[in-house]
Short mmCIF file of N, CA and C in Angstrom, two decimals:
data_model
loop_
_atom_site.label_atom_id
_atom_site.label_comp_id
_atom_site.label_asym_id
_atom_site.label_seq_id
_atom_site.Cartn_x
_atom_site.Cartn_y
_atom_site.Cartn_z
N MET O 1 7.07 -36.55 -15.30
CA MET O 1 5.73 -37.06 -15.41
C MET O 1 4.89 -36.19 -16.35
N TYR O 2 4.93 -34.85 -16.18
CA TYR O 2 4.21 -33.94 -17.06
C TYR O 2 5.20 -33.30 -18.02
N GLN O 3 4.68 -32.90 -19.18
CA GLN O 3 5.51 -32.21 -20.15
C GLN O 3 5.80 -30.80 -19.65
N ARG O 4 7.06 -30.43 -19.62
CA ARG O 4 7.46 -29.09 -19.19
C ARG O 4 8.26 -28.44 -20.31
N ASN O 5 8.16 -27.11 -20.39
CA ASN O 5 8.95 -26.39 -21.39
C ASN O 5 10.37 -26.16 -20.88
N ARG O 6 11.17 -25.39 -21.63
CA ARG O 6 12.57 -25.17 -21.26
C ARG O 6 12.73 -24.46 -19.92
N ARG O 7 11.77 -23.65 -19.53
CA ARG O 7 11.84 -22.93 -18.26
C ARG O 7 11.31 -23.75 -17.09
N GLY O 8 10.85 -24.94 -17.36
CA GLY O 8 10.34 -25.79 -16.29
C GLY O 8 8.86 -25.60 -16.02
N HIS O 9 8.16 -24.80 -16.85
CA HIS O 9 6.74 -24.56 -16.66
C HIS O 9 5.95 -25.64 -17.40
N LEU O 10 4.76 -25.92 -16.92
CA LEU O 10 3.91 -26.88 -17.60
C LEU O 10 3.45 -26.30 -18.94
N HIS O 11 3.36 -27.17 -19.94
CA HIS O 11 2.86 -26.74 -21.23
C HIS O 11 1.38 -26.39 -21.10
N PRO O 12 0.89 -25.43 -21.88
CA PRO O 12 -0.52 -25.01 -21.77
C PRO O 12 -1.50 -26.16 -21.96
N TYR O 13 -1.21 -27.12 -22.85
CA TYR O 13 -2.17 -28.20 -23.07
C TYR O 13 -2.31 -29.08 -21.83
N VAL O 14 -1.27 -29.19 -21.01
CA VAL O 14 -1.36 -29.97 -19.77
C VAL O 14 -2.30 -29.25 -18.80
N ILE O 15 -2.20 -27.93 -18.73
CA ILE O 15 -3.07 -27.15 -17.84
C ILE O 15 -4.52 -27.26 -18.30
N VAL O 16 -4.77 -27.17 -19.61
CA VAL O 16 -6.13 -27.29 -20.14
C VAL O 16 -6.69 -28.68 -19.84
N LEU O 17 -5.91 -29.71 -20.05
CA LEU O 17 -6.35 -31.07 -19.78
C LEU O 17 -6.69 -31.26 -18.31
N ALA O 18 -5.85 -30.75 -17.43
CA ALA O 18 -6.11 -30.86 -15.99
C ALA O 18 -7.40 -30.13 -15.61
N THR O 19 -7.65 -28.97 -16.22
CA THR O 19 -8.88 -28.22 -15.95
C THR O 19 -10.10 -29.00 -16.42
N LEU O 20 -10.03 -29.59 -17.61
CA LEU O 20 -11.15 -30.38 -18.12
C LEU O 20 -11.43 -31.57 -17.23
N LEU O 21 -10.40 -32.26 -16.79
CA LEU O 21 -10.58 -33.42 -15.91
C LEU O 21 -11.22 -33.00 -14.59
N ALA O 22 -10.81 -31.84 -14.06
CA ALA O 22 -11.39 -31.36 -12.81
C ALA O 22 -12.86 -31.03 -12.98
N VAL O 23 -13.24 -30.43 -14.10
CA VAL O 23 -14.64 -30.09 -14.36
C VAL O 23 -15.46 -31.35 -14.55
N MET O 24 -14.90 -32.34 -15.25
CA MET O 24 -15.61 -33.59 -15.48
C MET O 24 -15.83 -34.35 -14.17
N ALA O 25 -14.99 -34.13 -13.18
CA ALA O 25 -15.11 -34.83 -11.90
C ALA O 25 -16.20 -34.24 -11.01
N LEU O 26 -16.74 -33.07 -11.36
CA LEU O 26 -17.81 -32.46 -10.58
C LEU O 26 -19.09 -33.30 -10.69
N PRO O 27 -19.86 -33.41 -9.64
CA PRO O 27 -21.14 -34.13 -9.72
C PRO O 27 -22.04 -33.49 -10.77
N ALA O 28 -22.92 -34.30 -11.36
CA ALA O 28 -23.84 -33.81 -12.40
C ALA O 28 -24.67 -32.64 -11.86
N GLY O 29 -24.84 -31.59 -12.65
CA GLY O 29 -25.63 -30.45 -12.25
C GLY O 29 -24.86 -29.40 -11.46
N THR O 30 -23.61 -29.69 -11.14
CA THR O 30 -22.79 -28.74 -10.39
C THR O 30 -22.14 -27.76 -11.36
N VAL O 31 -22.17 -26.51 -11.01
CA VAL O 31 -21.53 -25.49 -11.84
C VAL O 31 -20.29 -24.99 -11.11
N ALA O 32 -19.17 -24.98 -11.81
CA ALA O 32 -17.93 -24.47 -11.20
C ALA O 32 -18.08 -22.97 -10.97
N GLN O 33 -17.77 -22.53 -9.75
CA GLN O 33 -17.90 -21.12 -9.41
C GLN O 33 -16.57 -20.39 -9.62
N PRO O 34 -16.62 -19.16 -10.14
CA PRO O 34 -15.38 -18.40 -10.28
C PRO O 34 -14.86 -18.03 -8.89
N PRO O 35 -13.56 -17.76 -8.78
CA PRO O 35 -13.02 -17.40 -7.47
C PRO O 35 -13.63 -16.09 -6.97
N THR O 36 -13.74 -15.97 -5.66
CA THR O 36 -14.27 -14.76 -5.05
C THR O 36 -13.24 -13.64 -5.18
N PRO O 37 -13.64 -12.47 -5.67
CA PRO O 37 -12.67 -11.37 -5.80
C PRO O 37 -12.25 -10.87 -4.41
N PRO O 38 -11.05 -10.31 -4.31
CA PRO O 38 -10.62 -9.78 -3.01
C PRO O 38 -11.48 -8.59 -2.61
N PRO O 39 -11.62 -8.34 -1.30
CA PRO O 39 -12.47 -7.23 -0.85
C PRO O 39 -11.86 -5.87 -1.17
N VAL O 40 -12.73 -4.89 -1.35
CA VAL O 40 -12.29 -3.52 -1.62
C VAL O 40 -11.88 -2.89 -0.28
N PRO O 41 -10.68 -2.27 -0.22
CA PRO O 41 -10.27 -1.65 1.05
C PRO O 41 -11.07 -0.38 1.34
N LYS O 42 -11.11 -0.01 2.61
CA LYS O 42 -11.78 1.24 3.03
C LYS O 42 -10.90 1.87 4.10
N VAL O 43 -10.53 3.15 3.90
CA VAL O 43 -9.76 3.90 4.89
C VAL O 43 -10.74 4.75 5.68
N THR O 44 -10.75 4.57 7.01
CA THR O 44 -11.67 5.33 7.85
C THR O 44 -10.99 6.48 8.58
N GLY O 45 -9.65 6.43 8.69
CA GLY O 45 -8.95 7.50 9.37
C GLY O 45 -7.44 7.35 9.32
N VAL O 46 -6.76 8.49 9.49
CA VAL O 46 -5.30 8.52 9.53
C VAL O 46 -4.89 9.41 10.68
N THR O 47 -3.97 8.93 11.52
CA THR O 47 -3.47 9.74 12.64
C THR O 47 -1.96 9.68 12.66
N PRO O 48 -1.32 10.75 13.07
CA PRO O 48 -1.87 12.09 13.31
C PRO O 48 -2.15 12.80 11.99
N ALA O 49 -2.89 13.91 12.07
CA ALA O 49 -3.25 14.66 10.86
C ALA O 49 -2.13 15.57 10.40
N VAL O 50 -1.24 15.97 11.32
CA VAL O 50 -0.09 16.81 11.00
C VAL O 50 1.15 16.10 11.53
N VAL O 51 2.12 15.86 10.64
CA VAL O 51 3.34 15.13 11.01
C VAL O 51 4.57 15.83 10.45
N ALA O 52 5.72 15.44 10.94
CA ALA O 52 7.00 15.90 10.40
C ALA O 52 7.51 14.85 9.41
N PRO O 53 8.40 15.24 8.51
CA PRO O 53 8.94 14.27 7.56
C PRO O 53 9.53 13.05 8.29
N GLY O 54 9.18 11.87 7.79
CA GLY O 54 9.70 10.63 8.35
C GLY O 54 8.95 10.10 9.56
N ASP O 55 7.99 10.86 10.10
CA ASP O 55 7.22 10.39 11.26
C ASP O 55 6.31 9.23 10.88
N ARG O 56 5.88 8.48 11.90
CA ARG O 56 4.98 7.34 11.69
C ARG O 56 3.54 7.83 11.56
N ILE O 57 2.84 7.25 10.59
CA ILE O 57 1.42 7.51 10.35
C ILE O 57 0.69 6.19 10.56
N THR O 58 -0.45 6.22 11.25
CA THR O 58 -1.27 5.03 11.41
C THR O 58 -2.52 5.18 10.57
N ILE O 59 -2.78 4.20 9.73
CA ILE O 59 -3.93 4.20 8.83
C ILE O 59 -4.90 3.14 9.35
N ARG O 60 -6.14 3.54 9.58
CA ARG O 60 -7.15 2.61 10.08
C ARG O 60 -8.25 2.44 9.03
N GLY O 61 -8.83 1.26 9.02
CA GLY O 61 -9.90 0.98 8.07
C GLY O 61 -10.25 -0.49 8.10
N ARG O 62 -10.52 -1.03 6.93
CA ARG O 62 -10.84 -2.46 6.85
C ARG O 62 -10.44 -3.00 5.48
N ASN O 63 -10.39 -4.31 5.42
CA ASN O 63 -10.04 -5.04 4.19
C ASN O 63 -8.64 -4.70 3.68
N PHE O 64 -7.70 -4.54 4.59
CA PHE O 64 -6.31 -4.29 4.19
C PHE O 64 -5.64 -5.63 3.90
N VAL O 65 -5.99 -6.20 2.75
CA VAL O 65 -5.41 -7.47 2.31
C VAL O 65 -4.83 -7.28 0.91
N GLN O 66 -3.76 -7.98 0.65
CA GLN O 66 -3.07 -7.91 -0.64
C GLN O 66 -2.79 -6.46 -1.03
N ILE O 67 -2.17 -5.72 -0.10
CA ILE O 67 -1.85 -4.32 -0.33
C ILE O 67 -0.68 -4.22 -1.30
N ARG O 68 -0.86 -3.40 -2.31
CA ARG O 68 0.19 -3.21 -3.33
C ARG O 68 1.03 -1.96 -3.07
N ALA O 69 0.39 -0.90 -2.56
CA ALA O 69 1.12 0.35 -2.32
C ALA O 69 0.33 1.25 -1.39
N VAL O 70 1.06 2.13 -0.70
CA VAL O 70 0.47 3.19 0.11
C VAL O 70 1.18 4.47 -0.34
N THR O 71 0.40 5.48 -0.73
CA THR O 71 0.99 6.72 -1.25
C THR O 71 0.34 7.94 -0.59
N MET O 72 1.05 9.05 -0.72
CA MET O 72 0.53 10.35 -0.27
C MET O 72 1.11 11.40 -1.21
N ALA O 73 0.27 12.22 -1.78
CA ALA O 73 0.69 13.26 -2.72
C ALA O 73 1.56 12.66 -3.83
N GLY O 74 1.22 11.46 -4.26
CA GLY O 74 1.96 10.79 -5.33
C GLY O 74 3.28 10.18 -4.91
N ILE O 75 3.57 10.17 -3.62
CA ILE O 75 4.84 9.65 -3.11
C ILE O 75 4.59 8.28 -2.47
N ALA O 76 5.33 7.27 -2.89
CA ALA O 76 5.21 5.94 -2.28
C ALA O 76 5.76 6.00 -0.86
N LEU O 77 4.99 5.48 0.08
CA LEU O 77 5.39 5.48 1.48
C LEU O 77 5.87 4.09 1.89
N LYS O 78 6.93 4.05 2.70
CA LYS O 78 7.31 2.79 3.32
C LYS O 78 6.19 2.43 4.27
N HIS O 79 5.71 1.20 4.20
CA HIS O 79 4.56 0.82 5.03
C HIS O 79 4.66 -0.62 5.49
N ARG O 80 3.84 -0.93 6.49
CA ARG O 80 3.74 -2.29 7.00
C ARG O 80 2.28 -2.56 7.37
N VAL O 81 1.74 -3.64 6.82
CA VAL O 81 0.37 -4.03 7.15
C VAL O 81 0.41 -4.74 8.49
N ARG O 82 -0.22 -4.16 9.49
CA ARG O 82 -0.23 -4.73 10.84
C ARG O 82 -1.38 -5.71 11.03
N SER O 83 -2.50 -5.44 10.37
CA SER O 83 -3.67 -6.32 10.41
C SER O 83 -4.58 -5.93 9.26
N GLN O 84 -5.71 -6.59 9.15
CA GLN O 84 -6.67 -6.23 8.10
C GLN O 84 -7.34 -4.89 8.38
N LYS O 85 -7.06 -4.33 9.58
CA LYS O 85 -7.68 -3.05 9.96
C LYS O 85 -6.67 -1.94 10.22
N ARG O 86 -5.35 -2.24 10.13
CA ARG O 86 -4.36 -1.21 10.49
C ARG O 86 -3.08 -1.36 9.66
N ILE O 87 -2.61 -0.22 9.17
CA ILE O 87 -1.33 -0.12 8.45
C ILE O 87 -0.54 1.00 9.10
N THR O 88 0.77 0.81 9.25
CA THR O 88 1.62 1.92 9.67
C THR O 88 2.49 2.28 8.47
N ALA O 89 2.76 3.58 8.34
CA ALA O 89 3.57 4.06 7.22
C ALA O 89 4.47 5.18 7.70
N GLN O 90 5.51 5.45 6.92
CA GLN O 90 6.43 6.54 7.24
C GLN O 90 6.09 7.72 6.35
N ALA O 91 5.92 8.89 6.97
CA ALA O 91 5.59 10.10 6.22
C ALA O 91 6.69 10.39 5.19
N PRO O 92 6.35 11.08 4.11
CA PRO O 92 7.35 11.40 3.09
C PRO O 92 8.52 12.21 3.69
N PRO O 93 9.66 12.20 3.02
CA PRO O 93 10.85 12.88 3.55
C PRO O 93 10.84 14.40 3.39
N TYR O 94 9.78 14.96 2.83
CA TYR O 94 9.70 16.42 2.66
C TYR O 94 8.25 16.86 2.78
N ALA O 95 8.06 18.16 2.84
CA ALA O 95 6.72 18.73 3.05
C ALA O 95 5.77 18.28 1.95
N ALA O 96 4.56 17.93 2.36
CA ALA O 96 3.54 17.48 1.42
C ALA O 96 2.18 17.62 2.08
N ARG O 97 1.15 17.57 1.26
CA ARG O 97 -0.22 17.61 1.77
C ARG O 97 -1.10 16.81 0.84
N GLY O 98 -1.94 15.94 1.41
CA GLY O 98 -2.84 15.17 0.58
C GLY O 98 -3.43 14.00 1.33
N PRO O 99 -4.38 13.32 0.69
CA PRO O 99 -4.94 12.13 1.32
C PRO O 99 -3.94 10.97 1.23
N VAL O 100 -4.08 10.02 2.13
CA VAL O 100 -3.29 8.79 2.06
C VAL O 100 -4.10 7.82 1.21
N ILE O 101 -3.45 7.23 0.21
CA ILE O 101 -4.10 6.31 -0.72
C ILE O 101 -3.58 4.90 -0.45
N VAL O 102 -4.50 3.95 -0.28
CA VAL O 102 -4.15 2.54 -0.11
C VAL O 102 -4.58 1.81 -1.37
N GLN O 103 -3.61 1.18 -2.04
CA GLN O 103 -3.88 0.44 -3.27
C GLN O 103 -3.75 -1.04 -2.96
N ALA O 104 -4.84 -1.76 -3.20
CA ALA O 104 -4.87 -3.20 -2.94
C ALA O 104 -5.33 -3.92 -4.21
N ARG O 105 -5.22 -5.22 -4.20
CA ARG O 105 -5.69 -5.99 -5.34
C ARG O 105 -7.19 -5.80 -5.55
N GLY O 106 -7.92 -5.60 -4.43
CA GLY O 106 -9.37 -5.45 -4.51
C GLY O 106 -9.85 -4.06 -4.89
N GLY O 107 -8.95 -3.07 -4.91
CA GLY O 107 -9.35 -1.71 -5.27
C GLY O 107 -8.48 -0.67 -4.60
N VAL O 108 -8.92 0.58 -4.66
CA VAL O 108 -8.16 1.71 -4.13
C VAL O 108 -9.05 2.48 -3.16
N ALA O 109 -8.45 2.93 -2.04
CA ALA O 109 -9.19 3.71 -1.04
C ALA O 109 -8.36 4.92 -0.64
N ALA O 110 -9.04 6.03 -0.38
CA ALA O 110 -8.37 7.27 0.06
C ALA O 110 -8.85 7.64 1.45
N SER O 111 -7.95 8.27 2.20
CA SER O 111 -8.32 8.73 3.54
C SER O 111 -9.37 9.83 3.41
N PRO O 112 -10.29 9.90 4.38
CA PRO O 112 -11.34 10.91 4.30
C PRO O 112 -10.83 12.34 4.51
N ARG O 113 -9.67 12.49 5.15
CA ARG O 113 -9.10 13.82 5.41
C ARG O 113 -7.67 13.88 4.90
N MET O 114 -7.22 15.10 4.68
CA MET O 114 -5.84 15.34 4.26
C MET O 114 -4.88 15.13 5.42
N VAL O 115 -3.67 14.74 5.09
CA VAL O 115 -2.58 14.67 6.06
C VAL O 115 -1.57 15.73 5.63
N VAL O 116 -1.05 16.48 6.58
CA VAL O 116 -0.08 17.53 6.28
C VAL O 116 1.27 17.14 6.86
N VAL O 117 2.30 17.17 6.03
CA VAL O 117 3.67 16.94 6.47
C VAL O 117 4.37 18.29 6.48
N LYS O 118 4.71 18.76 7.68
CA LYS O 118 5.36 20.06 7.83
C LYS O 118 6.85 19.85 8.04
N PRO O 119 7.68 20.71 7.45
CA PRO O 119 9.12 20.54 7.63
C PRO O 119 9.55 20.86 9.06
N LYS O 120 10.62 20.22 9.50
CA LYS O 120 11.23 20.54 10.79
C LYS O 120 12.18 21.70 10.57
N LEU O 121 12.06 22.74 11.41
CA LEU O 121 12.89 23.94 11.26
C LEU O 121 13.65 24.24 12.54
N ASP O 122 14.84 24.79 12.36
CA ASP O 122 15.62 25.28 13.48
C ASP O 122 16.17 26.64 13.06
N VAL O 123 15.85 27.69 13.82
CA VAL O 123 16.30 29.04 13.49
C VAL O 123 17.28 29.48 14.57
N ARG O 124 18.49 29.90 14.15
CA ARG O 124 19.53 30.36 15.07
C ARG O 124 20.09 31.68 14.60
N PRO O 125 20.34 32.62 15.39
CA PRO O 125 19.98 32.70 16.81
C PRO O 125 18.48 32.94 16.95
N THR O 126 17.96 32.70 18.14
CA THR O 126 16.53 32.89 18.38
C THR O 126 16.18 34.36 18.59
N SER O 127 17.17 35.19 18.82
CA SER O 127 16.93 36.64 18.91
C SER O 127 18.20 37.36 18.47
N GLY O 128 18.07 38.63 18.10
CA GLY O 128 19.23 39.38 17.65
C GLY O 128 18.84 40.75 17.16
N PRO O 129 19.79 41.51 16.68
CA PRO O 129 19.52 42.87 16.23
C PRO O 129 18.79 42.88 14.89
N ILE O 130 18.06 43.96 14.63
CA ILE O 130 17.40 44.14 13.34
C ILE O 130 18.50 44.20 12.28
N GLY O 131 18.32 43.49 11.20
CA GLY O 131 19.31 43.45 10.12
C GLY O 131 20.37 42.40 10.34
N GLY O 132 20.35 41.73 11.50
CA GLY O 132 21.32 40.66 11.76
C GLY O 132 21.01 39.44 10.90
N SER O 133 21.90 38.49 10.87
CA SER O 133 21.69 37.31 10.05
C SER O 133 21.12 36.15 10.88
N LEU O 134 20.37 35.31 10.20
CA LEU O 134 19.76 34.13 10.78
C LEU O 134 20.20 32.91 9.98
N THR O 135 20.25 31.78 10.63
CA THR O 135 20.49 30.52 9.93
C THR O 135 19.25 29.65 10.13
N VAL O 136 18.64 29.25 9.04
CA VAL O 136 17.48 28.36 9.09
C VAL O 136 17.94 27.02 8.58
N SER O 137 17.78 25.99 9.40
CA SER O 137 18.15 24.64 8.98
C SER O 137 17.02 23.70 9.32
N GLY O 138 17.07 22.52 8.77
CA GLY O 138 16.03 21.53 9.01
C GLY O 138 15.96 20.57 7.85
N ASN O 139 14.82 19.92 7.74
CA ASN O 139 14.60 19.03 6.61
C ASN O 139 13.16 19.17 6.15
N GLY O 140 12.88 18.57 5.02
CA GLY O 140 11.54 18.64 4.49
C GLY O 140 11.28 19.84 3.59
N PHE O 141 12.32 20.58 3.24
CA PHE O 141 12.14 21.72 2.34
C PHE O 141 11.90 21.20 0.93
N THR O 142 11.10 21.92 0.17
CA THR O 142 10.89 21.54 -1.22
C THR O 142 11.37 22.65 -2.14
#
């Protein structure tokens, strides 16, 4: 019915014609309004403030719509938008410190406070002679 290019998309002149017909169909004196831009997100808090690598972080705020990315210290975090007011994310896999940044189509928002990711440590033995050896293991080292 409509002219399509090799990829199956409508040709630009078909889109222009359809737009003109839609505008002409408006009642006299009516002005076509541009689409409403998406709302700017706002981060009001992040809990907990101190986490271990890989722990869950809860981000609270508003206007969490069309989220593109959640980052901390320049590291992209795995995240899930739970509602327009709450996002859960996984802390980075190593020690870091910084605000949590939420990037949405409507803008960018930063947490009001820093979040600290501390490495998990295990020291063995827990006691011993002076000059003895220790083994430190864990994750989150940089």
